[in-house]
Amino acid sequence: MTLINVEMKDKIALLTLNRPEALNALNSELLRELYDRLKALEKEDDLRCLVVTGSGEKAFAAGADIGEMADMNPDEAEEFAAFGHEVFSYLSTFPCPVIAAIHGYALGGGFELALACDIRIAADTARFAFPETGLGITPGFGGTQRLARLTNAAYAMELIFTGRRIKGEEALEQGAVNRLVPASELMSEAMKMAESIAANAPIGVRMAKEAVQRGLDLDLDTGMEVEAELFAECFDSSDQKDAMQAFLKKEKFTDFQNK
Ligand code: CAA
């Protein structure tokens, strides 16, 4: 059985966590498969956007697998967290945008998976929380770092210390998700956004993602230098030349070649 389903829809890859009987809990096997699927997708020339979601009605992902973690010693736990970090960092630096389409539970590692994506669309059924402190642990797949950066440190600490479960409205208000939609429209909204990304020049989108991601850890002036360097790289592409020439001829250019 495959734990990650991958479906190509034109230039968009839909990745579905496929462990619904355990509410898509993230065990090592699923994380490994996610990593391997991403490696294979990275070789696809035509790929423009990823959408990540969970199978079943109830959950995006209900966290790291508690059964697997229960008897870990500190060394094993460190290795487990390091592998989670590696997979999620790979997703967050993946060379095309990644959209999380979140319904139902996004708890612990499931919330962290969503936070590792570039854009989050939540269904009105989405419920977010960090239950880790109630299990005697901290979040271990990036939650302490990513939520604090995305929202603010005090809000991240409140959610982590209390384990309080929040709905999509609050996540939206706090900037933890980009959009909130009815559950019945979740996948169509995610695909629509992916399509609008896929319609733009891959080099522009890729360099913009890299500029934002790298800039997050830099002071403003160094971030501007990174932006200038990536901006300049776009001018080495035929897509930039063709799109700008088309504009000057008052034509709309859509035939991006990823070159
Ligand atoms: N790990 C392993 N199995 C899990 C799981 C998890 N995180 N979450 C759910 N499951 C399993 C349940 O054990 C159950 O399996 P069985 O049918 O074999 O008993 C199945 O999924 C369905 O779950 P429930 O029967 O519990 O469903 P429910 O609707 O009654 O409750 C829930 C849903 C509130 C999400 C509840 O399952 C729950 O609290 N899950 C755990 C959530 C959690 O604590 N997540 C954080 C994990 S720690 C972490 O993620 C650390 C990290 O950062 C790396």
Short mmCIF file of C-alpha atoms and ligand atoms in Angstrom, two decimals:
data_model
loop_
_atom_site.label_atom_id
_atom_site.label_comp_id
_atom_site.label_asym_id
_atom_site.label_seq_id
_atom_site.Cartn_x
_atom_site.Cartn_y
_atom_site.Cartn_z
CA MET A 1 0.00 0.00 0.00
CA THR A 2 1.24 3.44 -0.82
CA LEU A 3 1.17 6.02 1.98
CA ILE A 4 1.40 8.99 -0.37
CA ASN A 5 -0.78 9.13 -3.46
CA VAL A 6 0.50 11.33 -6.24
CA GLU A 7 -1.78 12.48 -9.01
CA MET A 8 -0.58 14.73 -11.82
CA LYS A 9 -3.21 17.18 -13.00
CA ASP A 10 -1.71 19.05 -15.89
CA LYS A 11 1.30 20.83 -14.32
CA ILE A 12 0.13 20.37 -10.76
CA ALA A 13 0.94 17.43 -8.50
CA LEU A 14 -1.62 16.53 -5.87
CA LEU A 15 -0.02 14.65 -2.96
CA THR A 16 -2.45 12.93 -0.62
CA LEU A 17 -1.38 11.44 2.70
CA ASN A 18 -2.97 8.02 2.55
CA ARG A 19 -3.23 6.58 6.03
CA PRO A 20 -6.85 7.45 6.83
CA GLU A 21 -7.28 4.63 9.36
CA ALA A 22 -4.75 6.44 11.59
CA LEU A 23 -5.99 9.93 10.61
CA ASN A 24 -2.88 10.24 8.42
CA ALA A 25 -0.56 10.12 11.44
CA LEU A 26 3.01 10.70 10.33
CA ASN A 27 5.17 7.65 10.92
CA SER A 28 8.70 7.15 9.59
CA GLU A 29 7.46 5.09 6.68
CA LEU A 30 5.06 7.81 5.52
CA LEU A 31 7.72 10.51 5.95
CA ARG A 32 10.21 8.44 3.95
CA GLU A 33 7.68 7.95 1.20
CA LEU A 34 6.88 11.66 1.16
CA TYR A 35 10.59 12.40 0.80
CA ASP A 36 11.03 9.87 -2.02
CA ARG A 37 7.96 11.16 -3.86
CA LEU A 38 9.27 14.73 -3.63
CA LYS A 39 12.67 13.61 -4.96
CA ALA A 40 10.98 12.00 -7.95
CA LEU A 41 8.73 15.03 -8.55
CA GLU A 42 11.70 17.39 -8.49
CA LYS A 43 12.90 15.75 -11.72
CA GLU A 44 9.63 16.58 -13.53
CA ASP A 45 10.38 19.43 -15.89
CA ASP A 46 6.78 20.40 -16.27
CA LEU A 47 5.85 20.64 -12.61
CA ARG A 48 4.65 24.08 -11.49
CA CYS A 49 2.93 23.60 -8.14
CA LEU A 50 2.27 20.99 -5.44
CA VAL A 51 -0.92 20.63 -3.44
CA VAL A 52 -0.70 18.58 -0.24
CA THR A 53 -3.78 17.18 1.47
CA GLY A 54 -4.95 14.28 3.62
CA SER A 55 -7.22 11.37 2.72
CA GLY A 56 -10.49 10.69 4.53
CA GLU A 57 -13.06 13.06 5.91
CA LYS A 58 -11.58 13.56 9.36
CA ALA A 59 -8.03 14.77 9.09
CA PHE A 60 -5.31 16.50 7.16
CA ALA A 61 -2.95 14.76 9.62
CA ALA A 62 -3.43 14.09 13.34
CA GLY A 63 0.26 14.43 14.16
CA ALA A 64 3.39 12.36 14.40
CA ASP A 65 2.68 8.71 15.12
CA ILE A 66 2.29 8.35 18.88
CA GLY A 67 2.59 4.55 18.70
CA GLU A 68 5.98 4.88 17.06
CA MET A 69 7.19 7.56 19.49
CA ALA A 70 5.93 6.04 22.75
CA ASP A 71 9.02 3.91 23.52
CA MET A 72 11.70 6.02 21.88
CA ASN A 73 14.83 6.91 23.82
CA PRO A 74 16.32 10.42 23.44
CA ASP A 75 18.68 9.37 20.61
CA GLU A 76 15.87 7.78 18.65
CA ALA A 77 13.65 10.82 19.28
CA GLU A 78 16.38 13.15 18.02
CA GLU A 79 16.76 11.08 14.88
CA PHE A 80 12.98 11.07 14.35
CA ALA A 81 12.79 14.88 14.73
CA ALA A 82 15.83 15.36 12.47
CA PHE A 83 14.23 13.28 9.75
CA GLY A 84 10.93 15.19 10.11
CA HIS A 85 12.90 18.43 9.81
CA GLU A 86 14.71 17.18 6.73
CA VAL A 87 11.50 16.18 4.96
CA PHE A 88 9.61 19.35 5.89
CA SER A 89 12.58 21.60 5.01
CA TYR A 90 12.75 19.88 1.66
CA LEU A 91 9.08 20.70 1.15
CA SER A 92 9.51 24.31 2.19
CA THR A 93 12.48 24.81 -0.16
CA PHE A 94 10.99 22.67 -2.95
CA PRO A 95 11.62 24.48 -6.25
CA CYS A 96 7.96 25.23 -6.89
CA PRO A 97 5.21 26.50 -4.58
CA VAL A 98 3.50 24.10 -2.19
CA ILE A 99 -0.11 24.65 -1.11
CA ALA A 100 -1.59 22.82 1.89
CA ALA A 101 -5.30 22.05 1.54
CA ILE A 102 -6.37 21.41 5.13
CA HIS A 103 -9.60 19.82 6.33
CA GLY A 104 -10.37 18.31 9.71
CA TYR A 105 -7.60 17.75 12.22
CA ALA A 106 -4.20 19.34 11.65
CA LEU A 107 -2.61 18.52 14.97
CA GLY A 108 1.00 18.46 16.13
CA GLY A 109 3.08 17.15 13.22
CA GLY A 110 0.05 17.67 10.94
CA PHE A 111 -0.03 21.37 11.81
CA GLU A 112 3.75 21.41 11.31
CA LEU A 113 3.39 19.85 7.87
CA ALA A 114 0.92 22.59 6.94
CA LEU A 115 3.32 25.22 8.30
CA ALA A 116 6.12 23.85 6.11
CA CYS A 117 4.02 24.56 3.01
CA ASP A 118 4.16 27.97 1.36
CA ILE A 119 0.43 28.67 1.37
CA ARG A 120 -2.34 27.21 3.55
CA ILE A 121 -5.99 26.98 2.56
CA ALA A 122 -8.22 25.76 5.36
CA ALA A 123 -11.69 24.24 5.12
CA ASP A 124 -14.26 25.32 7.70
CA THR A 125 -13.84 21.84 9.21
CA ALA A 126 -10.13 22.44 9.96
CA ARG A 127 -9.00 22.23 13.58
CA PHE A 128 -5.46 23.15 14.52
CA ALA A 129 -3.58 22.46 17.73
CA PHE A 130 -0.28 21.48 19.26
CA PRO A 131 -1.25 18.72 21.73
CA GLU A 132 2.41 17.84 22.36
CA THR A 133 2.83 19.34 25.83
CA GLY A 134 -0.07 17.13 26.98
CA LEU A 135 2.00 14.15 25.80
CA GLY A 136 5.09 15.24 27.69
CA ILE A 137 6.97 16.54 24.66
CA THR A 138 7.52 19.68 22.59
CA PRO A 139 6.50 19.99 18.95
CA GLY A 140 9.33 18.28 17.08
CA PHE A 141 8.80 18.84 13.36
CA GLY A 142 9.39 22.60 13.27
CA GLY A 143 6.29 23.95 15.03
CA THR A 144 8.12 25.97 17.66
CA GLN A 145 10.08 27.73 14.93
CA ARG A 146 7.67 28.08 12.03
CA LEU A 147 4.53 29.19 13.90
CA ALA A 148 6.53 31.79 15.85
CA ARG A 149 7.92 33.18 12.60
CA LEU A 150 4.62 33.04 10.72
CA THR A 151 2.48 34.62 13.46
CA ASN A 152 4.37 35.80 16.50
CA ALA A 153 6.29 34.22 19.35
CA ALA A 154 3.68 35.00 22.02
CA TYR A 155 0.84 33.47 20.00
CA ALA A 156 2.92 30.38 19.17
CA MET A 157 3.80 29.96 22.84
CA GLU A 158 0.18 30.31 23.89
CA LEU A 159 -0.95 27.58 21.49
CA ILE A 160 1.95 25.29 22.36
CA PHE A 161 1.78 25.77 26.16
CA THR A 162 -1.99 25.29 26.34
CA GLY A 163 -2.59 22.81 23.51
CA ARG A 164 -5.74 24.84 22.76
CA ARG A 165 -7.55 23.72 19.62
CA ILE A 166 -8.42 26.52 17.19
CA LYS A 167 -10.75 26.78 14.23
CA GLY A 168 -10.06 28.22 10.81
CA GLU A 169 -11.43 31.69 11.67
CA GLU A 170 -8.80 32.16 14.37
CA ALA A 171 -6.05 30.68 12.23
CA LEU A 172 -7.00 33.15 9.50
CA GLU A 173 -7.15 36.08 11.89
CA GLN A 174 -3.67 35.20 13.21
CA GLY A 175 -2.17 34.78 9.75
CA ALA A 176 -1.59 31.06 10.23
CA VAL A 177 -3.65 30.30 7.12
CA ASN A 178 -4.14 32.31 3.95
CA ARG A 179 -7.76 31.46 3.27
CA LEU A 180 -10.78 29.82 4.81
CA VAL A 181 -13.31 28.14 2.53
CA PRO A 182 -16.31 25.80 2.84
CA ALA A 183 -15.13 22.18 3.00
CA SER A 184 -16.95 21.36 -0.22
CA GLU A 185 -14.82 23.95 -2.05
CA LEU A 186 -11.45 23.14 -0.49
CA MET A 187 -9.92 21.15 -3.32
CA SER A 188 -11.36 23.30 -6.10
CA GLU A 189 -10.02 26.46 -4.40
CA ALA A 190 -6.60 24.87 -3.87
CA MET A 191 -6.46 23.71 -7.49
CA LYS A 192 -7.63 27.10 -8.74
CA MET A 193 -4.82 28.80 -6.84
CA ALA A 194 -2.33 26.20 -8.11
CA GLU A 195 -3.50 26.84 -11.67
CA SER A 196 -3.04 30.57 -11.34
CA ILE A 197 0.51 29.96 -10.07
CA ALA A 198 1.13 27.46 -12.90
CA ALA A 199 0.09 30.10 -15.45
CA ASN A 200 3.04 32.31 -14.52
CA ALA A 201 6.68 31.97 -15.49
CA PRO A 202 8.26 29.14 -13.46
CA ILE A 203 11.51 31.05 -13.14
CA GLY A 204 9.78 34.13 -11.70
CA VAL A 205 7.79 32.04 -9.22
CA ARG A 206 10.79 29.88 -8.26
CA MET A 207 13.12 32.83 -7.69
CA ALA A 208 10.42 34.70 -5.75
CA LYS A 209 9.93 31.70 -3.46
CA GLU A 210 13.65 31.46 -2.88
CA ALA A 211 13.92 35.21 -2.20
CA VAL A 212 11.15 35.14 0.41
CA GLN A 213 12.42 31.94 2.07
CA ARG A 214 16.05 33.04 2.25
CA GLY A 215 15.10 36.56 3.30
CA LEU A 216 13.21 35.35 6.35
CA ASP A 217 16.47 34.57 8.11
CA LEU A 218 18.32 37.70 6.98
CA ASP A 219 18.47 41.37 7.88
CA LEU A 220 16.73 43.68 5.38
CA ASP A 221 19.86 44.83 3.51
CA THR A 222 21.18 41.29 3.05
CA GLY A 223 17.70 40.20 2.00
CA MET A 224 17.70 42.93 -0.66
CA GLU A 225 21.03 41.63 -1.95
CA VAL A 226 19.56 38.15 -2.25
CA GLU A 227 16.54 39.61 -4.05
CA ALA A 228 18.78 41.49 -6.53
CA GLU A 229 20.79 38.34 -7.25
CA LEU A 230 17.65 36.27 -7.92
CA PHE A 231 16.01 39.09 -9.89
CA ALA A 232 19.12 39.18 -12.09
CA GLU A 233 19.01 35.41 -12.65
CA CYS A 234 15.57 35.77 -14.23
CA PHE A 235 17.16 37.87 -17.00
CA ASP A 236 19.09 34.84 -18.17
CA SER A 237 15.85 33.17 -19.23
CA SER A 238 14.00 33.12 -22.52
CA ASP A 239 10.71 33.31 -20.58
CA GLN A 240 11.65 36.80 -19.34
CA LYS A 241 12.67 37.92 -22.84
CA ASP A 242 9.56 36.49 -24.49
CA ALA A 243 7.10 37.78 -21.88
CA MET A 244 8.52 41.31 -21.93
CA GLN A 245 8.66 41.43 -25.73
CA ALA A 246 5.05 40.25 -25.86
CA PHE A 247 4.06 43.01 -23.44
CA LEU A 248 5.76 45.62 -25.60
CA LYS A 249 3.81 44.31 -28.61
CA LYS A 250 0.63 44.52 -26.52
CA GLU A 251 0.23 40.74 -26.61
CA LYS A 252 -0.46 38.42 -23.70
CA PHE A 253 2.27 35.80 -23.29
CA THR A 254 1.31 32.49 -21.73
CA ASP A 255 3.64 29.99 -23.39
CA PHE A 256 6.28 29.78 -20.67
CA GLN A 257 8.95 27.18 -21.39
CA ASN A 258 10.70 27.07 -18.02
CA LYS A 259 13.88 28.25 -19.74
N1 CAA B 1 -0.60 8.77 16.18
C1 CAA B 1 -0.97 7.49 16.03
N2 CAA B 1 -2.23 7.12 15.82
C2 CAA B 1 -3.15 8.10 15.77
C3 CAA B 1 -2.83 9.45 15.92
C4 CAA B 1 -1.46 9.77 16.12
N3 CAA B 1 -1.04 11.04 16.22
N4 CAA B 1 -3.96 10.18 15.83
C5 CAA B 1 -4.96 9.31 15.63
N5 CAA B 1 -4.48 8.05 15.59
C6 CAA B 1 -5.24 6.81 15.39
C7 CAA B 1 -5.98 6.40 16.67
O1 CAA B 1 -5.10 5.73 17.54
C8 CAA B 1 -7.06 5.54 16.10
O2 CAA B 1 -6.52 4.27 15.80
P1 CAA B 1 -7.35 2.92 16.19
O3 CAA B 1 -8.60 3.01 15.35
O4 CAA B 1 -6.41 1.83 15.77
O5 CAA B 1 -7.62 2.99 17.65
C9 CAA B 1 -7.40 6.20 14.78
O6 CAA B 1 -6.28 7.03 14.45
C10 CAA B 1 -8.61 7.08 14.86
O7 CAA B 1 -8.44 7.99 15.93
P2 CAA B 1 -9.48 8.16 17.12
O8 CAA B 1 -10.27 6.92 17.34
O9 CAA B 1 -8.74 8.71 18.30
O10 CAA B 1 -10.44 9.28 16.49
P3 CAA B 1 -11.30 10.36 17.26
O11 CAA B 1 -12.18 10.99 16.24
O12 CAA B 1 -11.92 9.81 18.48
O13 CAA B 1 -10.21 11.46 17.76
C11 CAA B 1 -8.30 12.90 17.50
C12 CAA B 1 -9.48 12.18 16.82
C13 CAA B 1 -8.82 13.96 18.44
C14 CAA B 1 -7.47 13.55 16.40
C15 CAA B 1 -7.45 11.86 18.29
O14 CAA B 1 -7.17 10.76 17.43
C16 CAA B 1 -6.16 12.40 18.80
O15 CAA B 1 -6.15 13.11 19.80
N6 CAA B 1 -5.03 12.05 18.12
C17 CAA B 1 -3.73 12.43 18.55
C18 CAA B 1 -3.43 13.90 18.24
C19 CAA B 1 -2.06 14.30 18.77
O16 CAA B 1 -1.82 14.27 19.96
N7 CAA B 1 -1.16 14.71 17.85
C20 CAA B 1 0.18 15.13 18.20
C21 CAA B 1 1.11 13.99 18.15
S1 CAA B 1 2.69 14.39 18.78
C22 CAA B 1 3.51 15.13 17.49
O17 CAA B 1 2.97 15.41 16.45
C23 CAA B 1 4.97 15.41 17.78
C24 CAA B 1 5.73 16.15 16.75
O18 CAA B 1 5.57 17.35 16.60
C25 CAA B 1 6.79 15.50 16.01
#
